Amino acid sequence: MQTQKKKMSLTGRIVLGMVLGILTGFAIRSLFAETSFVYEYIVDGLFDVGGSIFIASLQMLVVPLVFVSLVCGTSTLKDISTLGRLGGKTLAFYITTTAIAITLALVMGNIFQPGAGADLAAASNFASKEAPSLGQVIINMFPTNPINSMAEGNTLQIIVFAILFGVAISAAGKPGERIASIFADLNDVIMKLVALLMNIAPFGVFFLMARLFTGLGLDAIFNLFGYFLVLSCTLLLHGFVVYGTLFKVFTGLSPRIFLKKMEDAIMFAFSTASSNATIPVTMETATKRLGVKNRIASFTVPLGATINMDGTAIMQGVATAFIAQAFNIDLTMGDYLMVIATATLASVGTAGVPGVGLIMLAMVLNQVGLPVEGIAIIMGVDRLLDMIRTAVNITGDSCVTCIVAKTEGELDVERFNDPHAGEKEEEIHLHPTPNTNA
């Protein structure tokens, strides 16, 4: 009689790694704060190396995945007008959700007044980098050297070149068909590599959480509890209610099923705090589990990771209200409208990497005359909040991807409604059936 043990799901293993990592980090901070050996060899050694390898393994896939999958998607388009319609629709949805996000953040920030009574007089100077202008962002979208763009990981330039290359393949006739078949095979191989690397996720998450929480004390959260609570609740409200409502209205499908299938990608985004590093997992989730055809996902997901920064926009809105209240500065309705417009446009130029939101926040504060020094106070909890808002960002990417796919007739509803879609394929490739004849 054979007894089969039910294996823990990938989401379960990631959550376990996250919890164990947090507990380990707090334990080291509490018990070994004065032990240099532990910090030198465990925290800065094992944890740092393990977490860095995990992030590097994900980032390794971003450029080939974005380029190959986008070339595959655009090379199948026979009508060039389809690309224009697809791009316009995707961009409109991303900008709309970002505008909703920043508006919601400002409303929540003014209702709950997280900065009222705060003392920011002791804030140290925050040296912000100069944010690019909108015109410069548009110019920088077009690569002068595509190979250099790939080497630097410039997502927008890679997207532009991949689209043009894919369109050229589609227009090249027989030679184009031969090249397209090669890219289709490459895409399948890369997606299998994504599935293989997902196996190390629980270990990578453990190392990242342990490393983070050895240096993040609860006192930092308690000192900014009002700001932390308002921003966290606003992020969750946008992630569940706003996205859930948009998803239901435009697709007619279940938001609950959507969020359930997004669990793995959300955990990856939370642990890495990087939309770009999560692109491989988001693509895998969109195509294998949500039923989006590759020609849609290959365009909307990388674009979303670059320009759809709803979580960052929410942070900018709540932080703006917090800093204005803390410094007793009254903002007019015109100032709020300026914040909405600036934050929405800034999201286009915000790279999907950890911490870059603070650079964009400096630009928003300068637009309405608020002291940039206020950023120094919220930096203590920004890393943790960055993890939450990245999870919101990639949820928005997938939500818009599904909406666009549904309106284009490129969403497999049967696969979407299948609770085990994608899991069976992952099980075959990651856990081959053992030889029972031995």
Coordinates of N, CA and C in Angstrom, one line a residue, residues 40-117:
E40 N 29.1 39.2 11.6 CA 30.1 39.1 10.5 C 29.9 37.9 9.6
Y41 N 29.7 36.7 10.3 CA 29.6 35.5 9.5 C 28.2 35.0 9.1
I42 N 27.2 35.3 10.0 CA 25.9 34.9 9.7 C 25.1 35.9 9.0
V43 N 25.0 37.1 9.6 CA 24.1 38.2 9.0 C 24.7 38.7 7.7
D44 N 26.0 39.3 7.8 CA 26.6 39.9 6.7 C 27.3 38.8 5.8
G45 N 27.4 37.6 6.3 CA 27.9 36.5 5.5 C 26.8 35.7 4.8
L46 N 26.3 34.7 5.6 CA 25.4 33.7 5.0 C 24.1 34.4 4.5
F47 N 23.5 35.2 5.4 CA 22.2 35.8 5.0 C 22.3 36.7 3.8
D48 N 23.4 37.6 3.8 CA 23.6 38.5 2.8 C 23.9 37.9 1.5
V49 N 24.8 36.9 1.5 CA 25.1 36.1 0.3 C 23.9 35.4 -0.3
G50 N 23.2 34.6 0.6 CA 22.1 33.9 0.2 C 21.0 34.7 -0.4
G51 N 20.7 35.9 0.2 CA 19.6 36.8 -0.3 C 20.1 37.4 -1.6
S52 N 21.3 37.8 -1.7 CA 21.8 38.4 -2.9 C 21.8 37.4 -4.1
I53 N 22.1 36.2 -3.8 CA 22.1 35.2 -4.9 C 20.6 35.0 -5.4
F54 N 19.7 35.0 -4.5 CA 18.3 34.9 -4.9 C 17.8 36.0 -5.7
I55 N 18.1 37.2 -5.3 CA 17.8 38.4 -6.1 C 18.5 38.4 -7.5
A56 N 19.8 38.0 -7.5 CA 20.5 38.0 -8.7 C 19.9 36.9 -9.7
S57 N 19.5 35.8 -9.2 CA 18.9 34.7 -10.0 C 17.6 35.2 -10.7
L58 N 16.9 36.0 -10.0 CA 15.6 36.6 -10.6 C 16.0 37.7 -11.6
Q59 N 16.9 38.6 -11.2 CA 17.3 39.6 -12.1 C 18.0 39.1 -13.4
M60 N 18.6 38.0 -13.3 CA 19.3 37.3 -14.4 C 18.3 37.1 -15.5
L61 N 17.1 36.8 -15.2 CA 16.1 36.4 -16.2 C 15.3 37.6 -16.8
V62 N 15.4 38.7 -16.1 CA 14.5 39.8 -16.5 C 14.8 40.2 -18.0
V63 N 16.0 40.5 -18.3 CA 16.3 41.0 -19.7 C 15.9 40.0 -20.8
P64 N 16.4 38.7 -20.7 CA 16.1 37.8 -21.7 C 14.6 37.5 -21.8
L65 N 13.9 37.5 -20.6 CA 12.5 37.2 -20.6 C 11.7 38.3 -21.2
V66 N 12.0 39.5 -20.9 CA 11.3 40.7 -21.4 C 11.5 40.7 -22.9
F67 N 12.7 40.6 -23.4 CA 13.0 40.8 -24.8 C 12.4 39.6 -25.6
V68 N 12.7 38.4 -25.2 CA 12.2 37.2 -26.0 C 10.7 37.1 -26.0
S69 N 10.1 37.3 -24.8 CA 8.6 37.1 -24.8 C 7.9 38.3 -25.5
L70 N 8.5 39.5 -25.5 CA 7.9 40.6 -26.2 C 8.0 40.5 -27.7
V71 N 9.2 40.0 -28.1 CA 9.4 39.7 -29.6 C 8.4 38.6 -30.0
C72 N 8.2 37.6 -29.2 CA 7.3 36.5 -29.6 C 5.9 37.1 -29.7
G73 N 5.5 38.0 -28.8 CA 4.1 38.5 -28.8 C 3.9 39.4 -30.0
T74 N 4.8 40.4 -30.2 CA 4.6 41.3 -31.3 C 4.8 40.7 -32.7
S75 N 5.6 39.6 -32.8 CA 5.8 39.0 -34.1 C 4.6 38.3 -34.6
T76 N 3.7 38.0 -33.7 CA 2.4 37.3 -34.1 C 1.4 38.3 -34.6
L77 N 1.6 39.6 -34.4 CA 0.6 40.6 -34.8 C 0.7 40.8 -36.3
K78 N -0.4 40.5 -37.0 CA -0.5 40.7 -38.4 C -0.9 42.1 -38.8
D79 N -1.6 42.8 -37.9 CA -2.1 44.1 -38.1 C -1.4 45.1 -37.2
I80 N -0.7 46.0 -37.7 CA 0.1 46.9 -36.8 C -0.8 47.8 -36.0
S81 N -2.0 48.0 -36.5 CA -3.0 48.9 -35.7 C -3.3 48.2 -34.4
T82 N -3.3 46.8 -34.3 CA -3.6 46.1 -33.1 C -2.6 46.5 -32.0
L83 N -1.3 46.7 -32.4 CA -0.3 47.1 -31.4 C -0.6 48.5 -30.8
G84 N -1.0 49.4 -31.7 CA -1.3 50.7 -31.2 C -2.5 50.7 -30.3
R85 N -3.5 49.9 -30.6 CA -4.7 49.8 -29.8 C -4.3 49.2 -28.4
L86 N -3.5 48.1 -28.5 CA -3.1 47.4 -27.3 C -2.3 48.4 -26.4
G87 N -1.3 49.1 -27.0 CA -0.5 50.0 -26.2 C -1.3 51.1 -25.6
G88 N -2.2 51.7 -26.4 CA -3.0 52.8 -25.9 C -3.9 52.4 -24.7
K89 N -4.5 51.2 -24.9 CA -5.4 50.7 -23.9 C -4.7 50.4 -22.6
T90 N -3.5 49.8 -22.7 CA -2.7 49.4 -21.5 C -2.2 50.7 -20.8
L91 N -1.7 51.6 -21.5 CA -1.2 52.9 -20.9 C -2.3 53.6 -20.2
A92 N -3.5 53.7 -20.8 CA -4.7 54.4 -20.3 C -5.1 53.8 -18.9
F93 N -5.1 52.4 -18.9 CA -5.4 51.8 -17.6 C -4.4 52.0 -16.5
Y94 N -3.1 51.9 -16.9 CA -2.1 52.1 -15.9 C -2.1 53.6 -15.3
I95 N -2.3 54.5 -16.2 CA -2.3 55.9 -15.7 C -3.5 56.2 -14.9
T96 N -4.7 55.6 -15.3 CA -5.9 55.8 -14.5 C -5.8 55.2 -13.1
T97 N -5.2 54.0 -13.0 CA -5.1 53.3 -11.7 C -4.1 54.1 -10.8
T98 N -3.1 54.7 -11.4 CA -2.1 55.5 -10.6 C -2.8 56.8 -10.1
A99 N -3.6 57.4 -11.0 CA -4.3 58.6 -10.5 C -5.3 58.3 -9.4
I100 N -6.0 57.2 -9.5 CA -6.9 56.8 -8.4 C -6.1 56.5 -7.1
A101 N -4.9 55.9 -7.3 CA -4.1 55.6 -6.1 C -3.6 56.8 -5.4
I102 N -3.1 57.8 -6.1 CA -2.6 59.0 -5.4 C -3.8 59.8 -4.8
T103 N -4.9 59.8 -5.5 CA -6.1 60.5 -5.0 C -6.6 59.9 -3.7
L104 N -6.6 58.5 -3.7 CA -7.0 57.8 -2.5 C -6.1 58.1 -1.3
A105 N -4.8 58.1 -1.6 CA -3.8 58.3 -0.6 C -3.9 59.7 0.0
L106 N -4.2 60.7 -0.8 CA -4.3 62.1 -0.3 C -5.6 62.2 0.6
V107 N -6.7 61.5 0.2 CA -7.9 61.5 0.9 C -7.7 60.9 2.3
M108 N -7.1 59.7 2.3 CA -6.8 59.0 3.5 C -5.9 59.8 4.4
G109 N -4.9 60.4 3.9 CA -3.9 61.2 4.6 C -4.5 62.4 5.3
N110 N -5.5 63.0 4.7 CA -6.2 64.1 5.2 C -7.3 63.8 6.2
I111 N -7.9 62.6 6.0 CA -8.9 62.1 7.0 C -8.3 61.7 8.3
F112 N -7.2 60.9 8.3 CA -6.6 60.4 9.5 C -5.5 61.2 10.1
Q113 N -5.0 62.2 9.3 CA -4.0 63.1 9.8 C -2.8 62.4 10.5
P114 N -2.1 61.6 9.8 CA -1.0 60.9 10.5 C 0.2 61.7 11.0
G115 N 0.3 62.9 10.4 CA 1.4 63.8 10.8 C 1.0 64.9 11.8
A116 N -0.2 64.9 12.3 CA -0.7 65.9 13.2 C 0.1 65.7 14.5
G117 N 0.7 66.8 15.0 CA 1.4 66.8 16.3 C 2.8 66.2 16.2

